[in-house]
PDB file of C-alpha atoms in Angstrom:
ATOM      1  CA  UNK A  27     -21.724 -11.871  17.542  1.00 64.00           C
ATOM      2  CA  UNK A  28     -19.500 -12.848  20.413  1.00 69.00           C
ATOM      3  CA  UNK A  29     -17.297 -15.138  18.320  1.00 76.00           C
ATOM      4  CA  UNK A  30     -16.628 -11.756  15.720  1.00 76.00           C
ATOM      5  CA  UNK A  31     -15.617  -9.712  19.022  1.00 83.00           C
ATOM      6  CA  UNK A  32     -12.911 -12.986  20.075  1.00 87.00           C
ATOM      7  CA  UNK A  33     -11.570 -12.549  16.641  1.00 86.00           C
ATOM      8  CA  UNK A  34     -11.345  -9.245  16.213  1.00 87.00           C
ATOM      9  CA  UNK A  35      -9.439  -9.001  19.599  1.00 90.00           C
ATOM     10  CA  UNK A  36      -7.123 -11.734  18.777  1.00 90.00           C
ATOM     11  CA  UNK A  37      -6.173 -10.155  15.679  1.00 90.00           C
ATOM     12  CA  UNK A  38      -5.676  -7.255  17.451  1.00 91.00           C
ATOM     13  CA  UNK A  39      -3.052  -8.716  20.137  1.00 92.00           C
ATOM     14  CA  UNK A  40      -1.669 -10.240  17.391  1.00 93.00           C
ATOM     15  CA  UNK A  41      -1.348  -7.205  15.396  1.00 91.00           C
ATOM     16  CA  UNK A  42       0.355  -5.250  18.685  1.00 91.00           C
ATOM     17  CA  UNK A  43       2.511  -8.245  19.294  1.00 93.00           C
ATOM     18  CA  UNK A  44       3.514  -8.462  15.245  1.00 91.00           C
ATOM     19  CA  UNK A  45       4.147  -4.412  15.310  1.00 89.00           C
ATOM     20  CA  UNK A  46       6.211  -5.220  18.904  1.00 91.00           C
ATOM     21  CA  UNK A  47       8.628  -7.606  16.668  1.00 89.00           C
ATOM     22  CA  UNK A  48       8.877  -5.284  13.996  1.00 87.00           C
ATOM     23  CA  UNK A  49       9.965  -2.699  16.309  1.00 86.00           C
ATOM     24  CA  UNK A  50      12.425  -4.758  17.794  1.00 85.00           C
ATOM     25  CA  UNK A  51      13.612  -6.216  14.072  1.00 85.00           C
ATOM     26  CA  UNK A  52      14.157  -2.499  13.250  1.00 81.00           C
ATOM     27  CA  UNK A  53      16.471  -1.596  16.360  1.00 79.00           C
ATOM     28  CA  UNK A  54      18.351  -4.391  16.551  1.00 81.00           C
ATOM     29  CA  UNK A  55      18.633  -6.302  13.065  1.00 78.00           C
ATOM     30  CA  UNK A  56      17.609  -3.089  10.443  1.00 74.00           C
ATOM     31  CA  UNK A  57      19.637  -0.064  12.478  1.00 73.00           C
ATOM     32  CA  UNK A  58      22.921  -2.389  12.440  1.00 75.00           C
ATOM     33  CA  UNK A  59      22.587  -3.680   8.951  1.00 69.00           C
ATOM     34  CA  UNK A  60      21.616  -0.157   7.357  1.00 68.00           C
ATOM     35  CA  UNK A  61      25.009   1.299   9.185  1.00 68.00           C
ATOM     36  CA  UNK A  62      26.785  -1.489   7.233  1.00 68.00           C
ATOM     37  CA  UNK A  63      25.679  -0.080   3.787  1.00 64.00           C
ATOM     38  CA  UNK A  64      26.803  -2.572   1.750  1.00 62.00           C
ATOM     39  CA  UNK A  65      24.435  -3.938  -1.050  1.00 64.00           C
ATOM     40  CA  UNK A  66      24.191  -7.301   0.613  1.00 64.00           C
ATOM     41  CA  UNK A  67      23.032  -5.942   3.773  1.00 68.00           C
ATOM     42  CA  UNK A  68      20.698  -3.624   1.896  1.00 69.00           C
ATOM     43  CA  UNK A  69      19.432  -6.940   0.286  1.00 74.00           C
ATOM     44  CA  UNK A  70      18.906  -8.627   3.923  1.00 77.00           C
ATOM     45  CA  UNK A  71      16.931  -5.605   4.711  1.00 79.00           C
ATOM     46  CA  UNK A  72      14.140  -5.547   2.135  1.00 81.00           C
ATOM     47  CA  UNK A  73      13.720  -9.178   2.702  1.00 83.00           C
ATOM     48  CA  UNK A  74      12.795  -8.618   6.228  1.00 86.00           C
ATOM     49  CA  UNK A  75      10.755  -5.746   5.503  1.00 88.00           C
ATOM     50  CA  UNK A  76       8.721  -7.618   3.029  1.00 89.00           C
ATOM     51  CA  UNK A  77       8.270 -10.665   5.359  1.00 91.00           C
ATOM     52  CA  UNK A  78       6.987  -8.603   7.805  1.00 91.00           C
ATOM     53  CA  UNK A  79       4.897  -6.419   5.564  1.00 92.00           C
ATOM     54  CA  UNK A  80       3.482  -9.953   4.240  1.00 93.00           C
ATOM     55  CA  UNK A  81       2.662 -11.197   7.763  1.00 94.00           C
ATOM     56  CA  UNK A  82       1.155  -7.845   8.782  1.00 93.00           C
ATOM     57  CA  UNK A  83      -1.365  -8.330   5.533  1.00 94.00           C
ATOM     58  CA  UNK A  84      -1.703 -12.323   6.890  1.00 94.00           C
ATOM     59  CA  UNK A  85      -2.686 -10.880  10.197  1.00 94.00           C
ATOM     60  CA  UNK A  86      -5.048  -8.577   8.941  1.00 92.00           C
ATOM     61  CA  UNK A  87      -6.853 -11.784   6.466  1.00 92.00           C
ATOM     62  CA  UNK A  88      -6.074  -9.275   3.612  1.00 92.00           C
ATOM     63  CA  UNK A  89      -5.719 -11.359   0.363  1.00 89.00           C
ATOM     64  CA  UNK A  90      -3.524  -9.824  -2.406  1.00 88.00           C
ATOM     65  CA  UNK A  91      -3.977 -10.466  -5.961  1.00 88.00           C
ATOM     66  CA  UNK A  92      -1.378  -9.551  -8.301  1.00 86.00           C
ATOM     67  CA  UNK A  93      -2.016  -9.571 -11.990  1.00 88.00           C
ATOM     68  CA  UNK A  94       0.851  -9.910 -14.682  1.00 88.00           C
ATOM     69  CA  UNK A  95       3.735  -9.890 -14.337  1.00 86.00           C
ATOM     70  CA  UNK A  96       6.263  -8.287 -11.621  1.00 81.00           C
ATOM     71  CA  UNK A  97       9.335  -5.470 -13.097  1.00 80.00           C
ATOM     72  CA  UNK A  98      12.059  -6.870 -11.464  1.00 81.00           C
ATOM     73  CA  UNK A  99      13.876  -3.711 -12.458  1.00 90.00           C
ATOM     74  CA  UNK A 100      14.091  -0.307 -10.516  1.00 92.00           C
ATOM     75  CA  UNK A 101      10.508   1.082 -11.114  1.00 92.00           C
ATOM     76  CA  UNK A 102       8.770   4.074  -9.895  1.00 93.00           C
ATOM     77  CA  UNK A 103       5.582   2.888  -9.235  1.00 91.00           C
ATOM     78  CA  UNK A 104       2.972   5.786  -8.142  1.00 89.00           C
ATOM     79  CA  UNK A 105      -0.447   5.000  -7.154  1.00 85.00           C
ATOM     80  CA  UNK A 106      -3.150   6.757  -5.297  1.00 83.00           C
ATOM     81  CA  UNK A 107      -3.550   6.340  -1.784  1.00 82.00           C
ATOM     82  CA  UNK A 108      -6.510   4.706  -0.556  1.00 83.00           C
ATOM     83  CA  UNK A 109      -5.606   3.493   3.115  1.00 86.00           C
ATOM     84  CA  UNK A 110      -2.885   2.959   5.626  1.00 86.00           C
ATOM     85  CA  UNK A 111      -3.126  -0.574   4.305  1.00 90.00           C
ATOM     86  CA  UNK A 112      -1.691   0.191   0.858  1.00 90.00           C
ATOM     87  CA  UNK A 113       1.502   0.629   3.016  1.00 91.00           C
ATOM     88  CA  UNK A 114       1.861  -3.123   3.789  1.00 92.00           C
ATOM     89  CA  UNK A 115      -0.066  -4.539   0.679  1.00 92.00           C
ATOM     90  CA  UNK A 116       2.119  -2.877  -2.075  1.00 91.00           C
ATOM     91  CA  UNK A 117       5.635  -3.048  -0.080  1.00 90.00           C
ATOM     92  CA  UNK A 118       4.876  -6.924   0.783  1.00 90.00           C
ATOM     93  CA  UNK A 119       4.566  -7.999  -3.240  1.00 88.00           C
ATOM     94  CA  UNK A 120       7.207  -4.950  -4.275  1.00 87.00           C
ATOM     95  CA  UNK A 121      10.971  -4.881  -3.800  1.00 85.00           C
ATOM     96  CA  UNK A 122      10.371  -1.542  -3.312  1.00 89.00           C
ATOM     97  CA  UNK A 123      11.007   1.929  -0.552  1.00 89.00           C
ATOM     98  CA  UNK A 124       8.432   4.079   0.298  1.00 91.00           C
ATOM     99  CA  UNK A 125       7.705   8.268  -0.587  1.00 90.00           C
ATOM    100  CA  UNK A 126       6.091   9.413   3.039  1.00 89.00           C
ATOM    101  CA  UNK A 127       5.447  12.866   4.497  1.00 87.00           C
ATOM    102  CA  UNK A 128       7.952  14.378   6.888  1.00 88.00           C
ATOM    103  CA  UNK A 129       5.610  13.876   9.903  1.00 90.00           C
ATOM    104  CA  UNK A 130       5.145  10.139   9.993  1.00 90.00           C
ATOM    105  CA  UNK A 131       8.646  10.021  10.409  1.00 90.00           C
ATOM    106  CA  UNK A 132       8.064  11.682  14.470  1.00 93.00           C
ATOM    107  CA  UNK A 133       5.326   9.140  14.725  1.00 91.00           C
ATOM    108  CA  UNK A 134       6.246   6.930  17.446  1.00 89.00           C
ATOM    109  CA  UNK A 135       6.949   3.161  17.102  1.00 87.00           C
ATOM    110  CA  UNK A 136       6.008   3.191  13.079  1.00 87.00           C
ATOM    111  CA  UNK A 137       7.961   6.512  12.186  1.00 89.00           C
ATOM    112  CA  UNK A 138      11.006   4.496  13.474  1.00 86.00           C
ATOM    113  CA  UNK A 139      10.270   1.377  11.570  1.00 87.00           C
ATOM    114  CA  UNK A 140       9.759   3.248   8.322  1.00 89.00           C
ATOM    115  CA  UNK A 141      12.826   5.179   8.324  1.00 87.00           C
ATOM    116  CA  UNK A 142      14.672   1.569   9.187  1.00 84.00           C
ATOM    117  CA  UNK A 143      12.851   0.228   6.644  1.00 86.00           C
ATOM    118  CA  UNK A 144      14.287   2.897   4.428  1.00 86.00           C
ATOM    119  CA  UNK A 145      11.668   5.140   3.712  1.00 90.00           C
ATOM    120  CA  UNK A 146      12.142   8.136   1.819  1.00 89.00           C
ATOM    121  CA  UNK A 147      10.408  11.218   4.440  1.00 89.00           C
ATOM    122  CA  UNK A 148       9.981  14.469   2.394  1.00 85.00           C
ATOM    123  CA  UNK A 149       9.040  18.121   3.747  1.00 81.00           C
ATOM    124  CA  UNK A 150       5.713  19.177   1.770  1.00 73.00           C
ATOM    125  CA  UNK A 151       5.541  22.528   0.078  1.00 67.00           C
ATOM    126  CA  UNK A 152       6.266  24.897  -2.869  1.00 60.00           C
ATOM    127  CA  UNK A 153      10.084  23.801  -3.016  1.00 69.00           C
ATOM    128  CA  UNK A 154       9.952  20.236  -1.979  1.00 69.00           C
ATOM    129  CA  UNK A 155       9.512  18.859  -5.402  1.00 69.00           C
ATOM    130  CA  UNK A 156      13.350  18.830  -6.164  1.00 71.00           C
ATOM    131  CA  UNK A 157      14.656  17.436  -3.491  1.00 77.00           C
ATOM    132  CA  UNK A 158      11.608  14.640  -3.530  1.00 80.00           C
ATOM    133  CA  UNK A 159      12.970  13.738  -7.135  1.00 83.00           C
ATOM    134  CA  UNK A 160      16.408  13.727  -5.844  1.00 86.00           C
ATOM    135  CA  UNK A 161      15.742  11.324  -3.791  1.00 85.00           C
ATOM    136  CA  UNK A 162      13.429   9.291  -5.552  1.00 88.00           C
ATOM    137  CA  UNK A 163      16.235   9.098  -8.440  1.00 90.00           C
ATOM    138  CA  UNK A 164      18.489   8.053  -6.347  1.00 89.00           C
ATOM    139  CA  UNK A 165      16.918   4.993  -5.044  1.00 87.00           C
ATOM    140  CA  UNK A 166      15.720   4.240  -8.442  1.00 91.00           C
ATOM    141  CA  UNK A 167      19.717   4.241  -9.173  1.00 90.00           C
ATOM    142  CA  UNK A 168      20.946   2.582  -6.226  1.00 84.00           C
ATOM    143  CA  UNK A 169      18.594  -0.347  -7.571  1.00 84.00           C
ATOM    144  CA  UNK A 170      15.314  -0.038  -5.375  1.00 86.00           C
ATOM    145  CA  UNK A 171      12.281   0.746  -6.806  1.00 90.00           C
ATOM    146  CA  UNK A 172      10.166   3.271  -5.083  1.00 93.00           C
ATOM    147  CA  UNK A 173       6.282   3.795  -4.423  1.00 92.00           C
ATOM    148  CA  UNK A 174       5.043   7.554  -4.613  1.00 88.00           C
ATOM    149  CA  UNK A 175       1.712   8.838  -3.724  1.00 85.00           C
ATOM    150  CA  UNK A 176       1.255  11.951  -5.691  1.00 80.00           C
ATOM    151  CA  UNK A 177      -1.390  12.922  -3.818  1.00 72.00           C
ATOM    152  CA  UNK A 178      -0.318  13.248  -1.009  1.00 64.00           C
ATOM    153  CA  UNK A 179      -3.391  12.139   0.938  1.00 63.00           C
ATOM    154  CA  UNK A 180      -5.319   9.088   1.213  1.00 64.00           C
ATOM    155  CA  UNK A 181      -8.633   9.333  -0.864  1.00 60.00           C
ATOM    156  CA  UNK A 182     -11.391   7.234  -2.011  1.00 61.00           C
ATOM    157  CA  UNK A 183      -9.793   5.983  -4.947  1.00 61.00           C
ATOM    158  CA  UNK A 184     -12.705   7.047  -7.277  1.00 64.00           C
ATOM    159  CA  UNK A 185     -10.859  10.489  -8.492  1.00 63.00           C
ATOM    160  CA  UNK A 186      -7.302  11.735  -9.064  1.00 60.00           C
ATOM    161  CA  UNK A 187      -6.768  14.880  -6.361  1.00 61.00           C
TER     162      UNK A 187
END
C-alpha cells in the first residue's frame, strides 16, 4: 500500500513540475513564436505542444492506441468528451487545435497554456454557433485540424447529450 502512495506522489511532483515547464514553454518559447505568425513558427509550435501533450500522457502511464491510419490533412475531428484527459491523449497523436469554452481560458496556469497552444475559446449560447464555425473553418483553412466537443460537457461516453 505504501509503495502505491510513493508513486502516486511522485507522479504527482512530476506532473506539477511537467505543467511548471509547460508554463514556462508557453511564455517564453509559444508567446514569441505565435507573435511571429509565420507558418514555420506555427509549425515549431504544434511540435512542442504535442511533445508536451505526449509527456503529460507518459507521466500519467496512459497508453494510447491508435488504430488505422492518421489524415494528415486538415480534419475536423469531433468526439465526445469523456475526461480532462482526452485533452492531452487526442492533441498528443493529432496535429490538431482545440474547441474549449470561454471560461477555461481565465483558468489560471492552463487557460494560459491553451490559448498559447492555440486553442480556439468560444462564448456558449443561442448565437455562438456562427462565430464557433468561423473559427473552426478557419483553422481547418489555415491547415490545422481541429478537435470539437459537441457536447459541450464531459460525459460518460455511453450516450450522445
Amino acid at each position: 500500500m505504501l509503495k502505491i502512495h510513493v508513486r502516486r506522489t511522485q507522479r504527482l511532483i512530476r506532473l506539477v513540475w511537467h505543467v511548471m515547464v509547460g508554463a514556462g514553454i508557453s511564455y517564453l518559447v509559444l508567446l514569441p513564436l505565435n507573435a511571429m505568425g509565420r507558418d514555420s513558427q506555427r509549425s515549431r509550435q504544434r511540435v512542442i505542444v504535442r511533445w508536451w501533450m505526449a509527456k503529460t500522457c507518459r507521466i500519467l502511464n496512459l497508453r494510447i492506441r491508435k488504430e488505422g491510419v492518421m489524415n494528415t490533412a486538415p480534419t475536423l475531428f469531433v468526439a465526445n468528451h469523456i475526461s480532462w484527459l482526452d485533452i492531452p491523449c487526442l492533441t498528443s497523436a493529432l496535429d490538431a487545435v482545440c474547441v474549449s469554452k470561454q471560461e477555461v481560458r481565465q483558468w489560471p496556469v492552463v487557460g494560459g497554456m491553451a490559448a498559447q497552444a492555440g486553442t480556439v475559446f468560444i462564448q456558449r449560447g443561442a448565437h455562438a454557433a456562427s462565430g464557433v464555425a468561423d473559427q473552426m473553418a478557419r483553422n481547418l483553412k489555415d491547415k490545422k485540424s481541429v478537435v470539437f466537443f459537441p457536447e459541450g460537457t464531459s460525459t460518460s461516453g455511453a450516450t450522445v447529450r
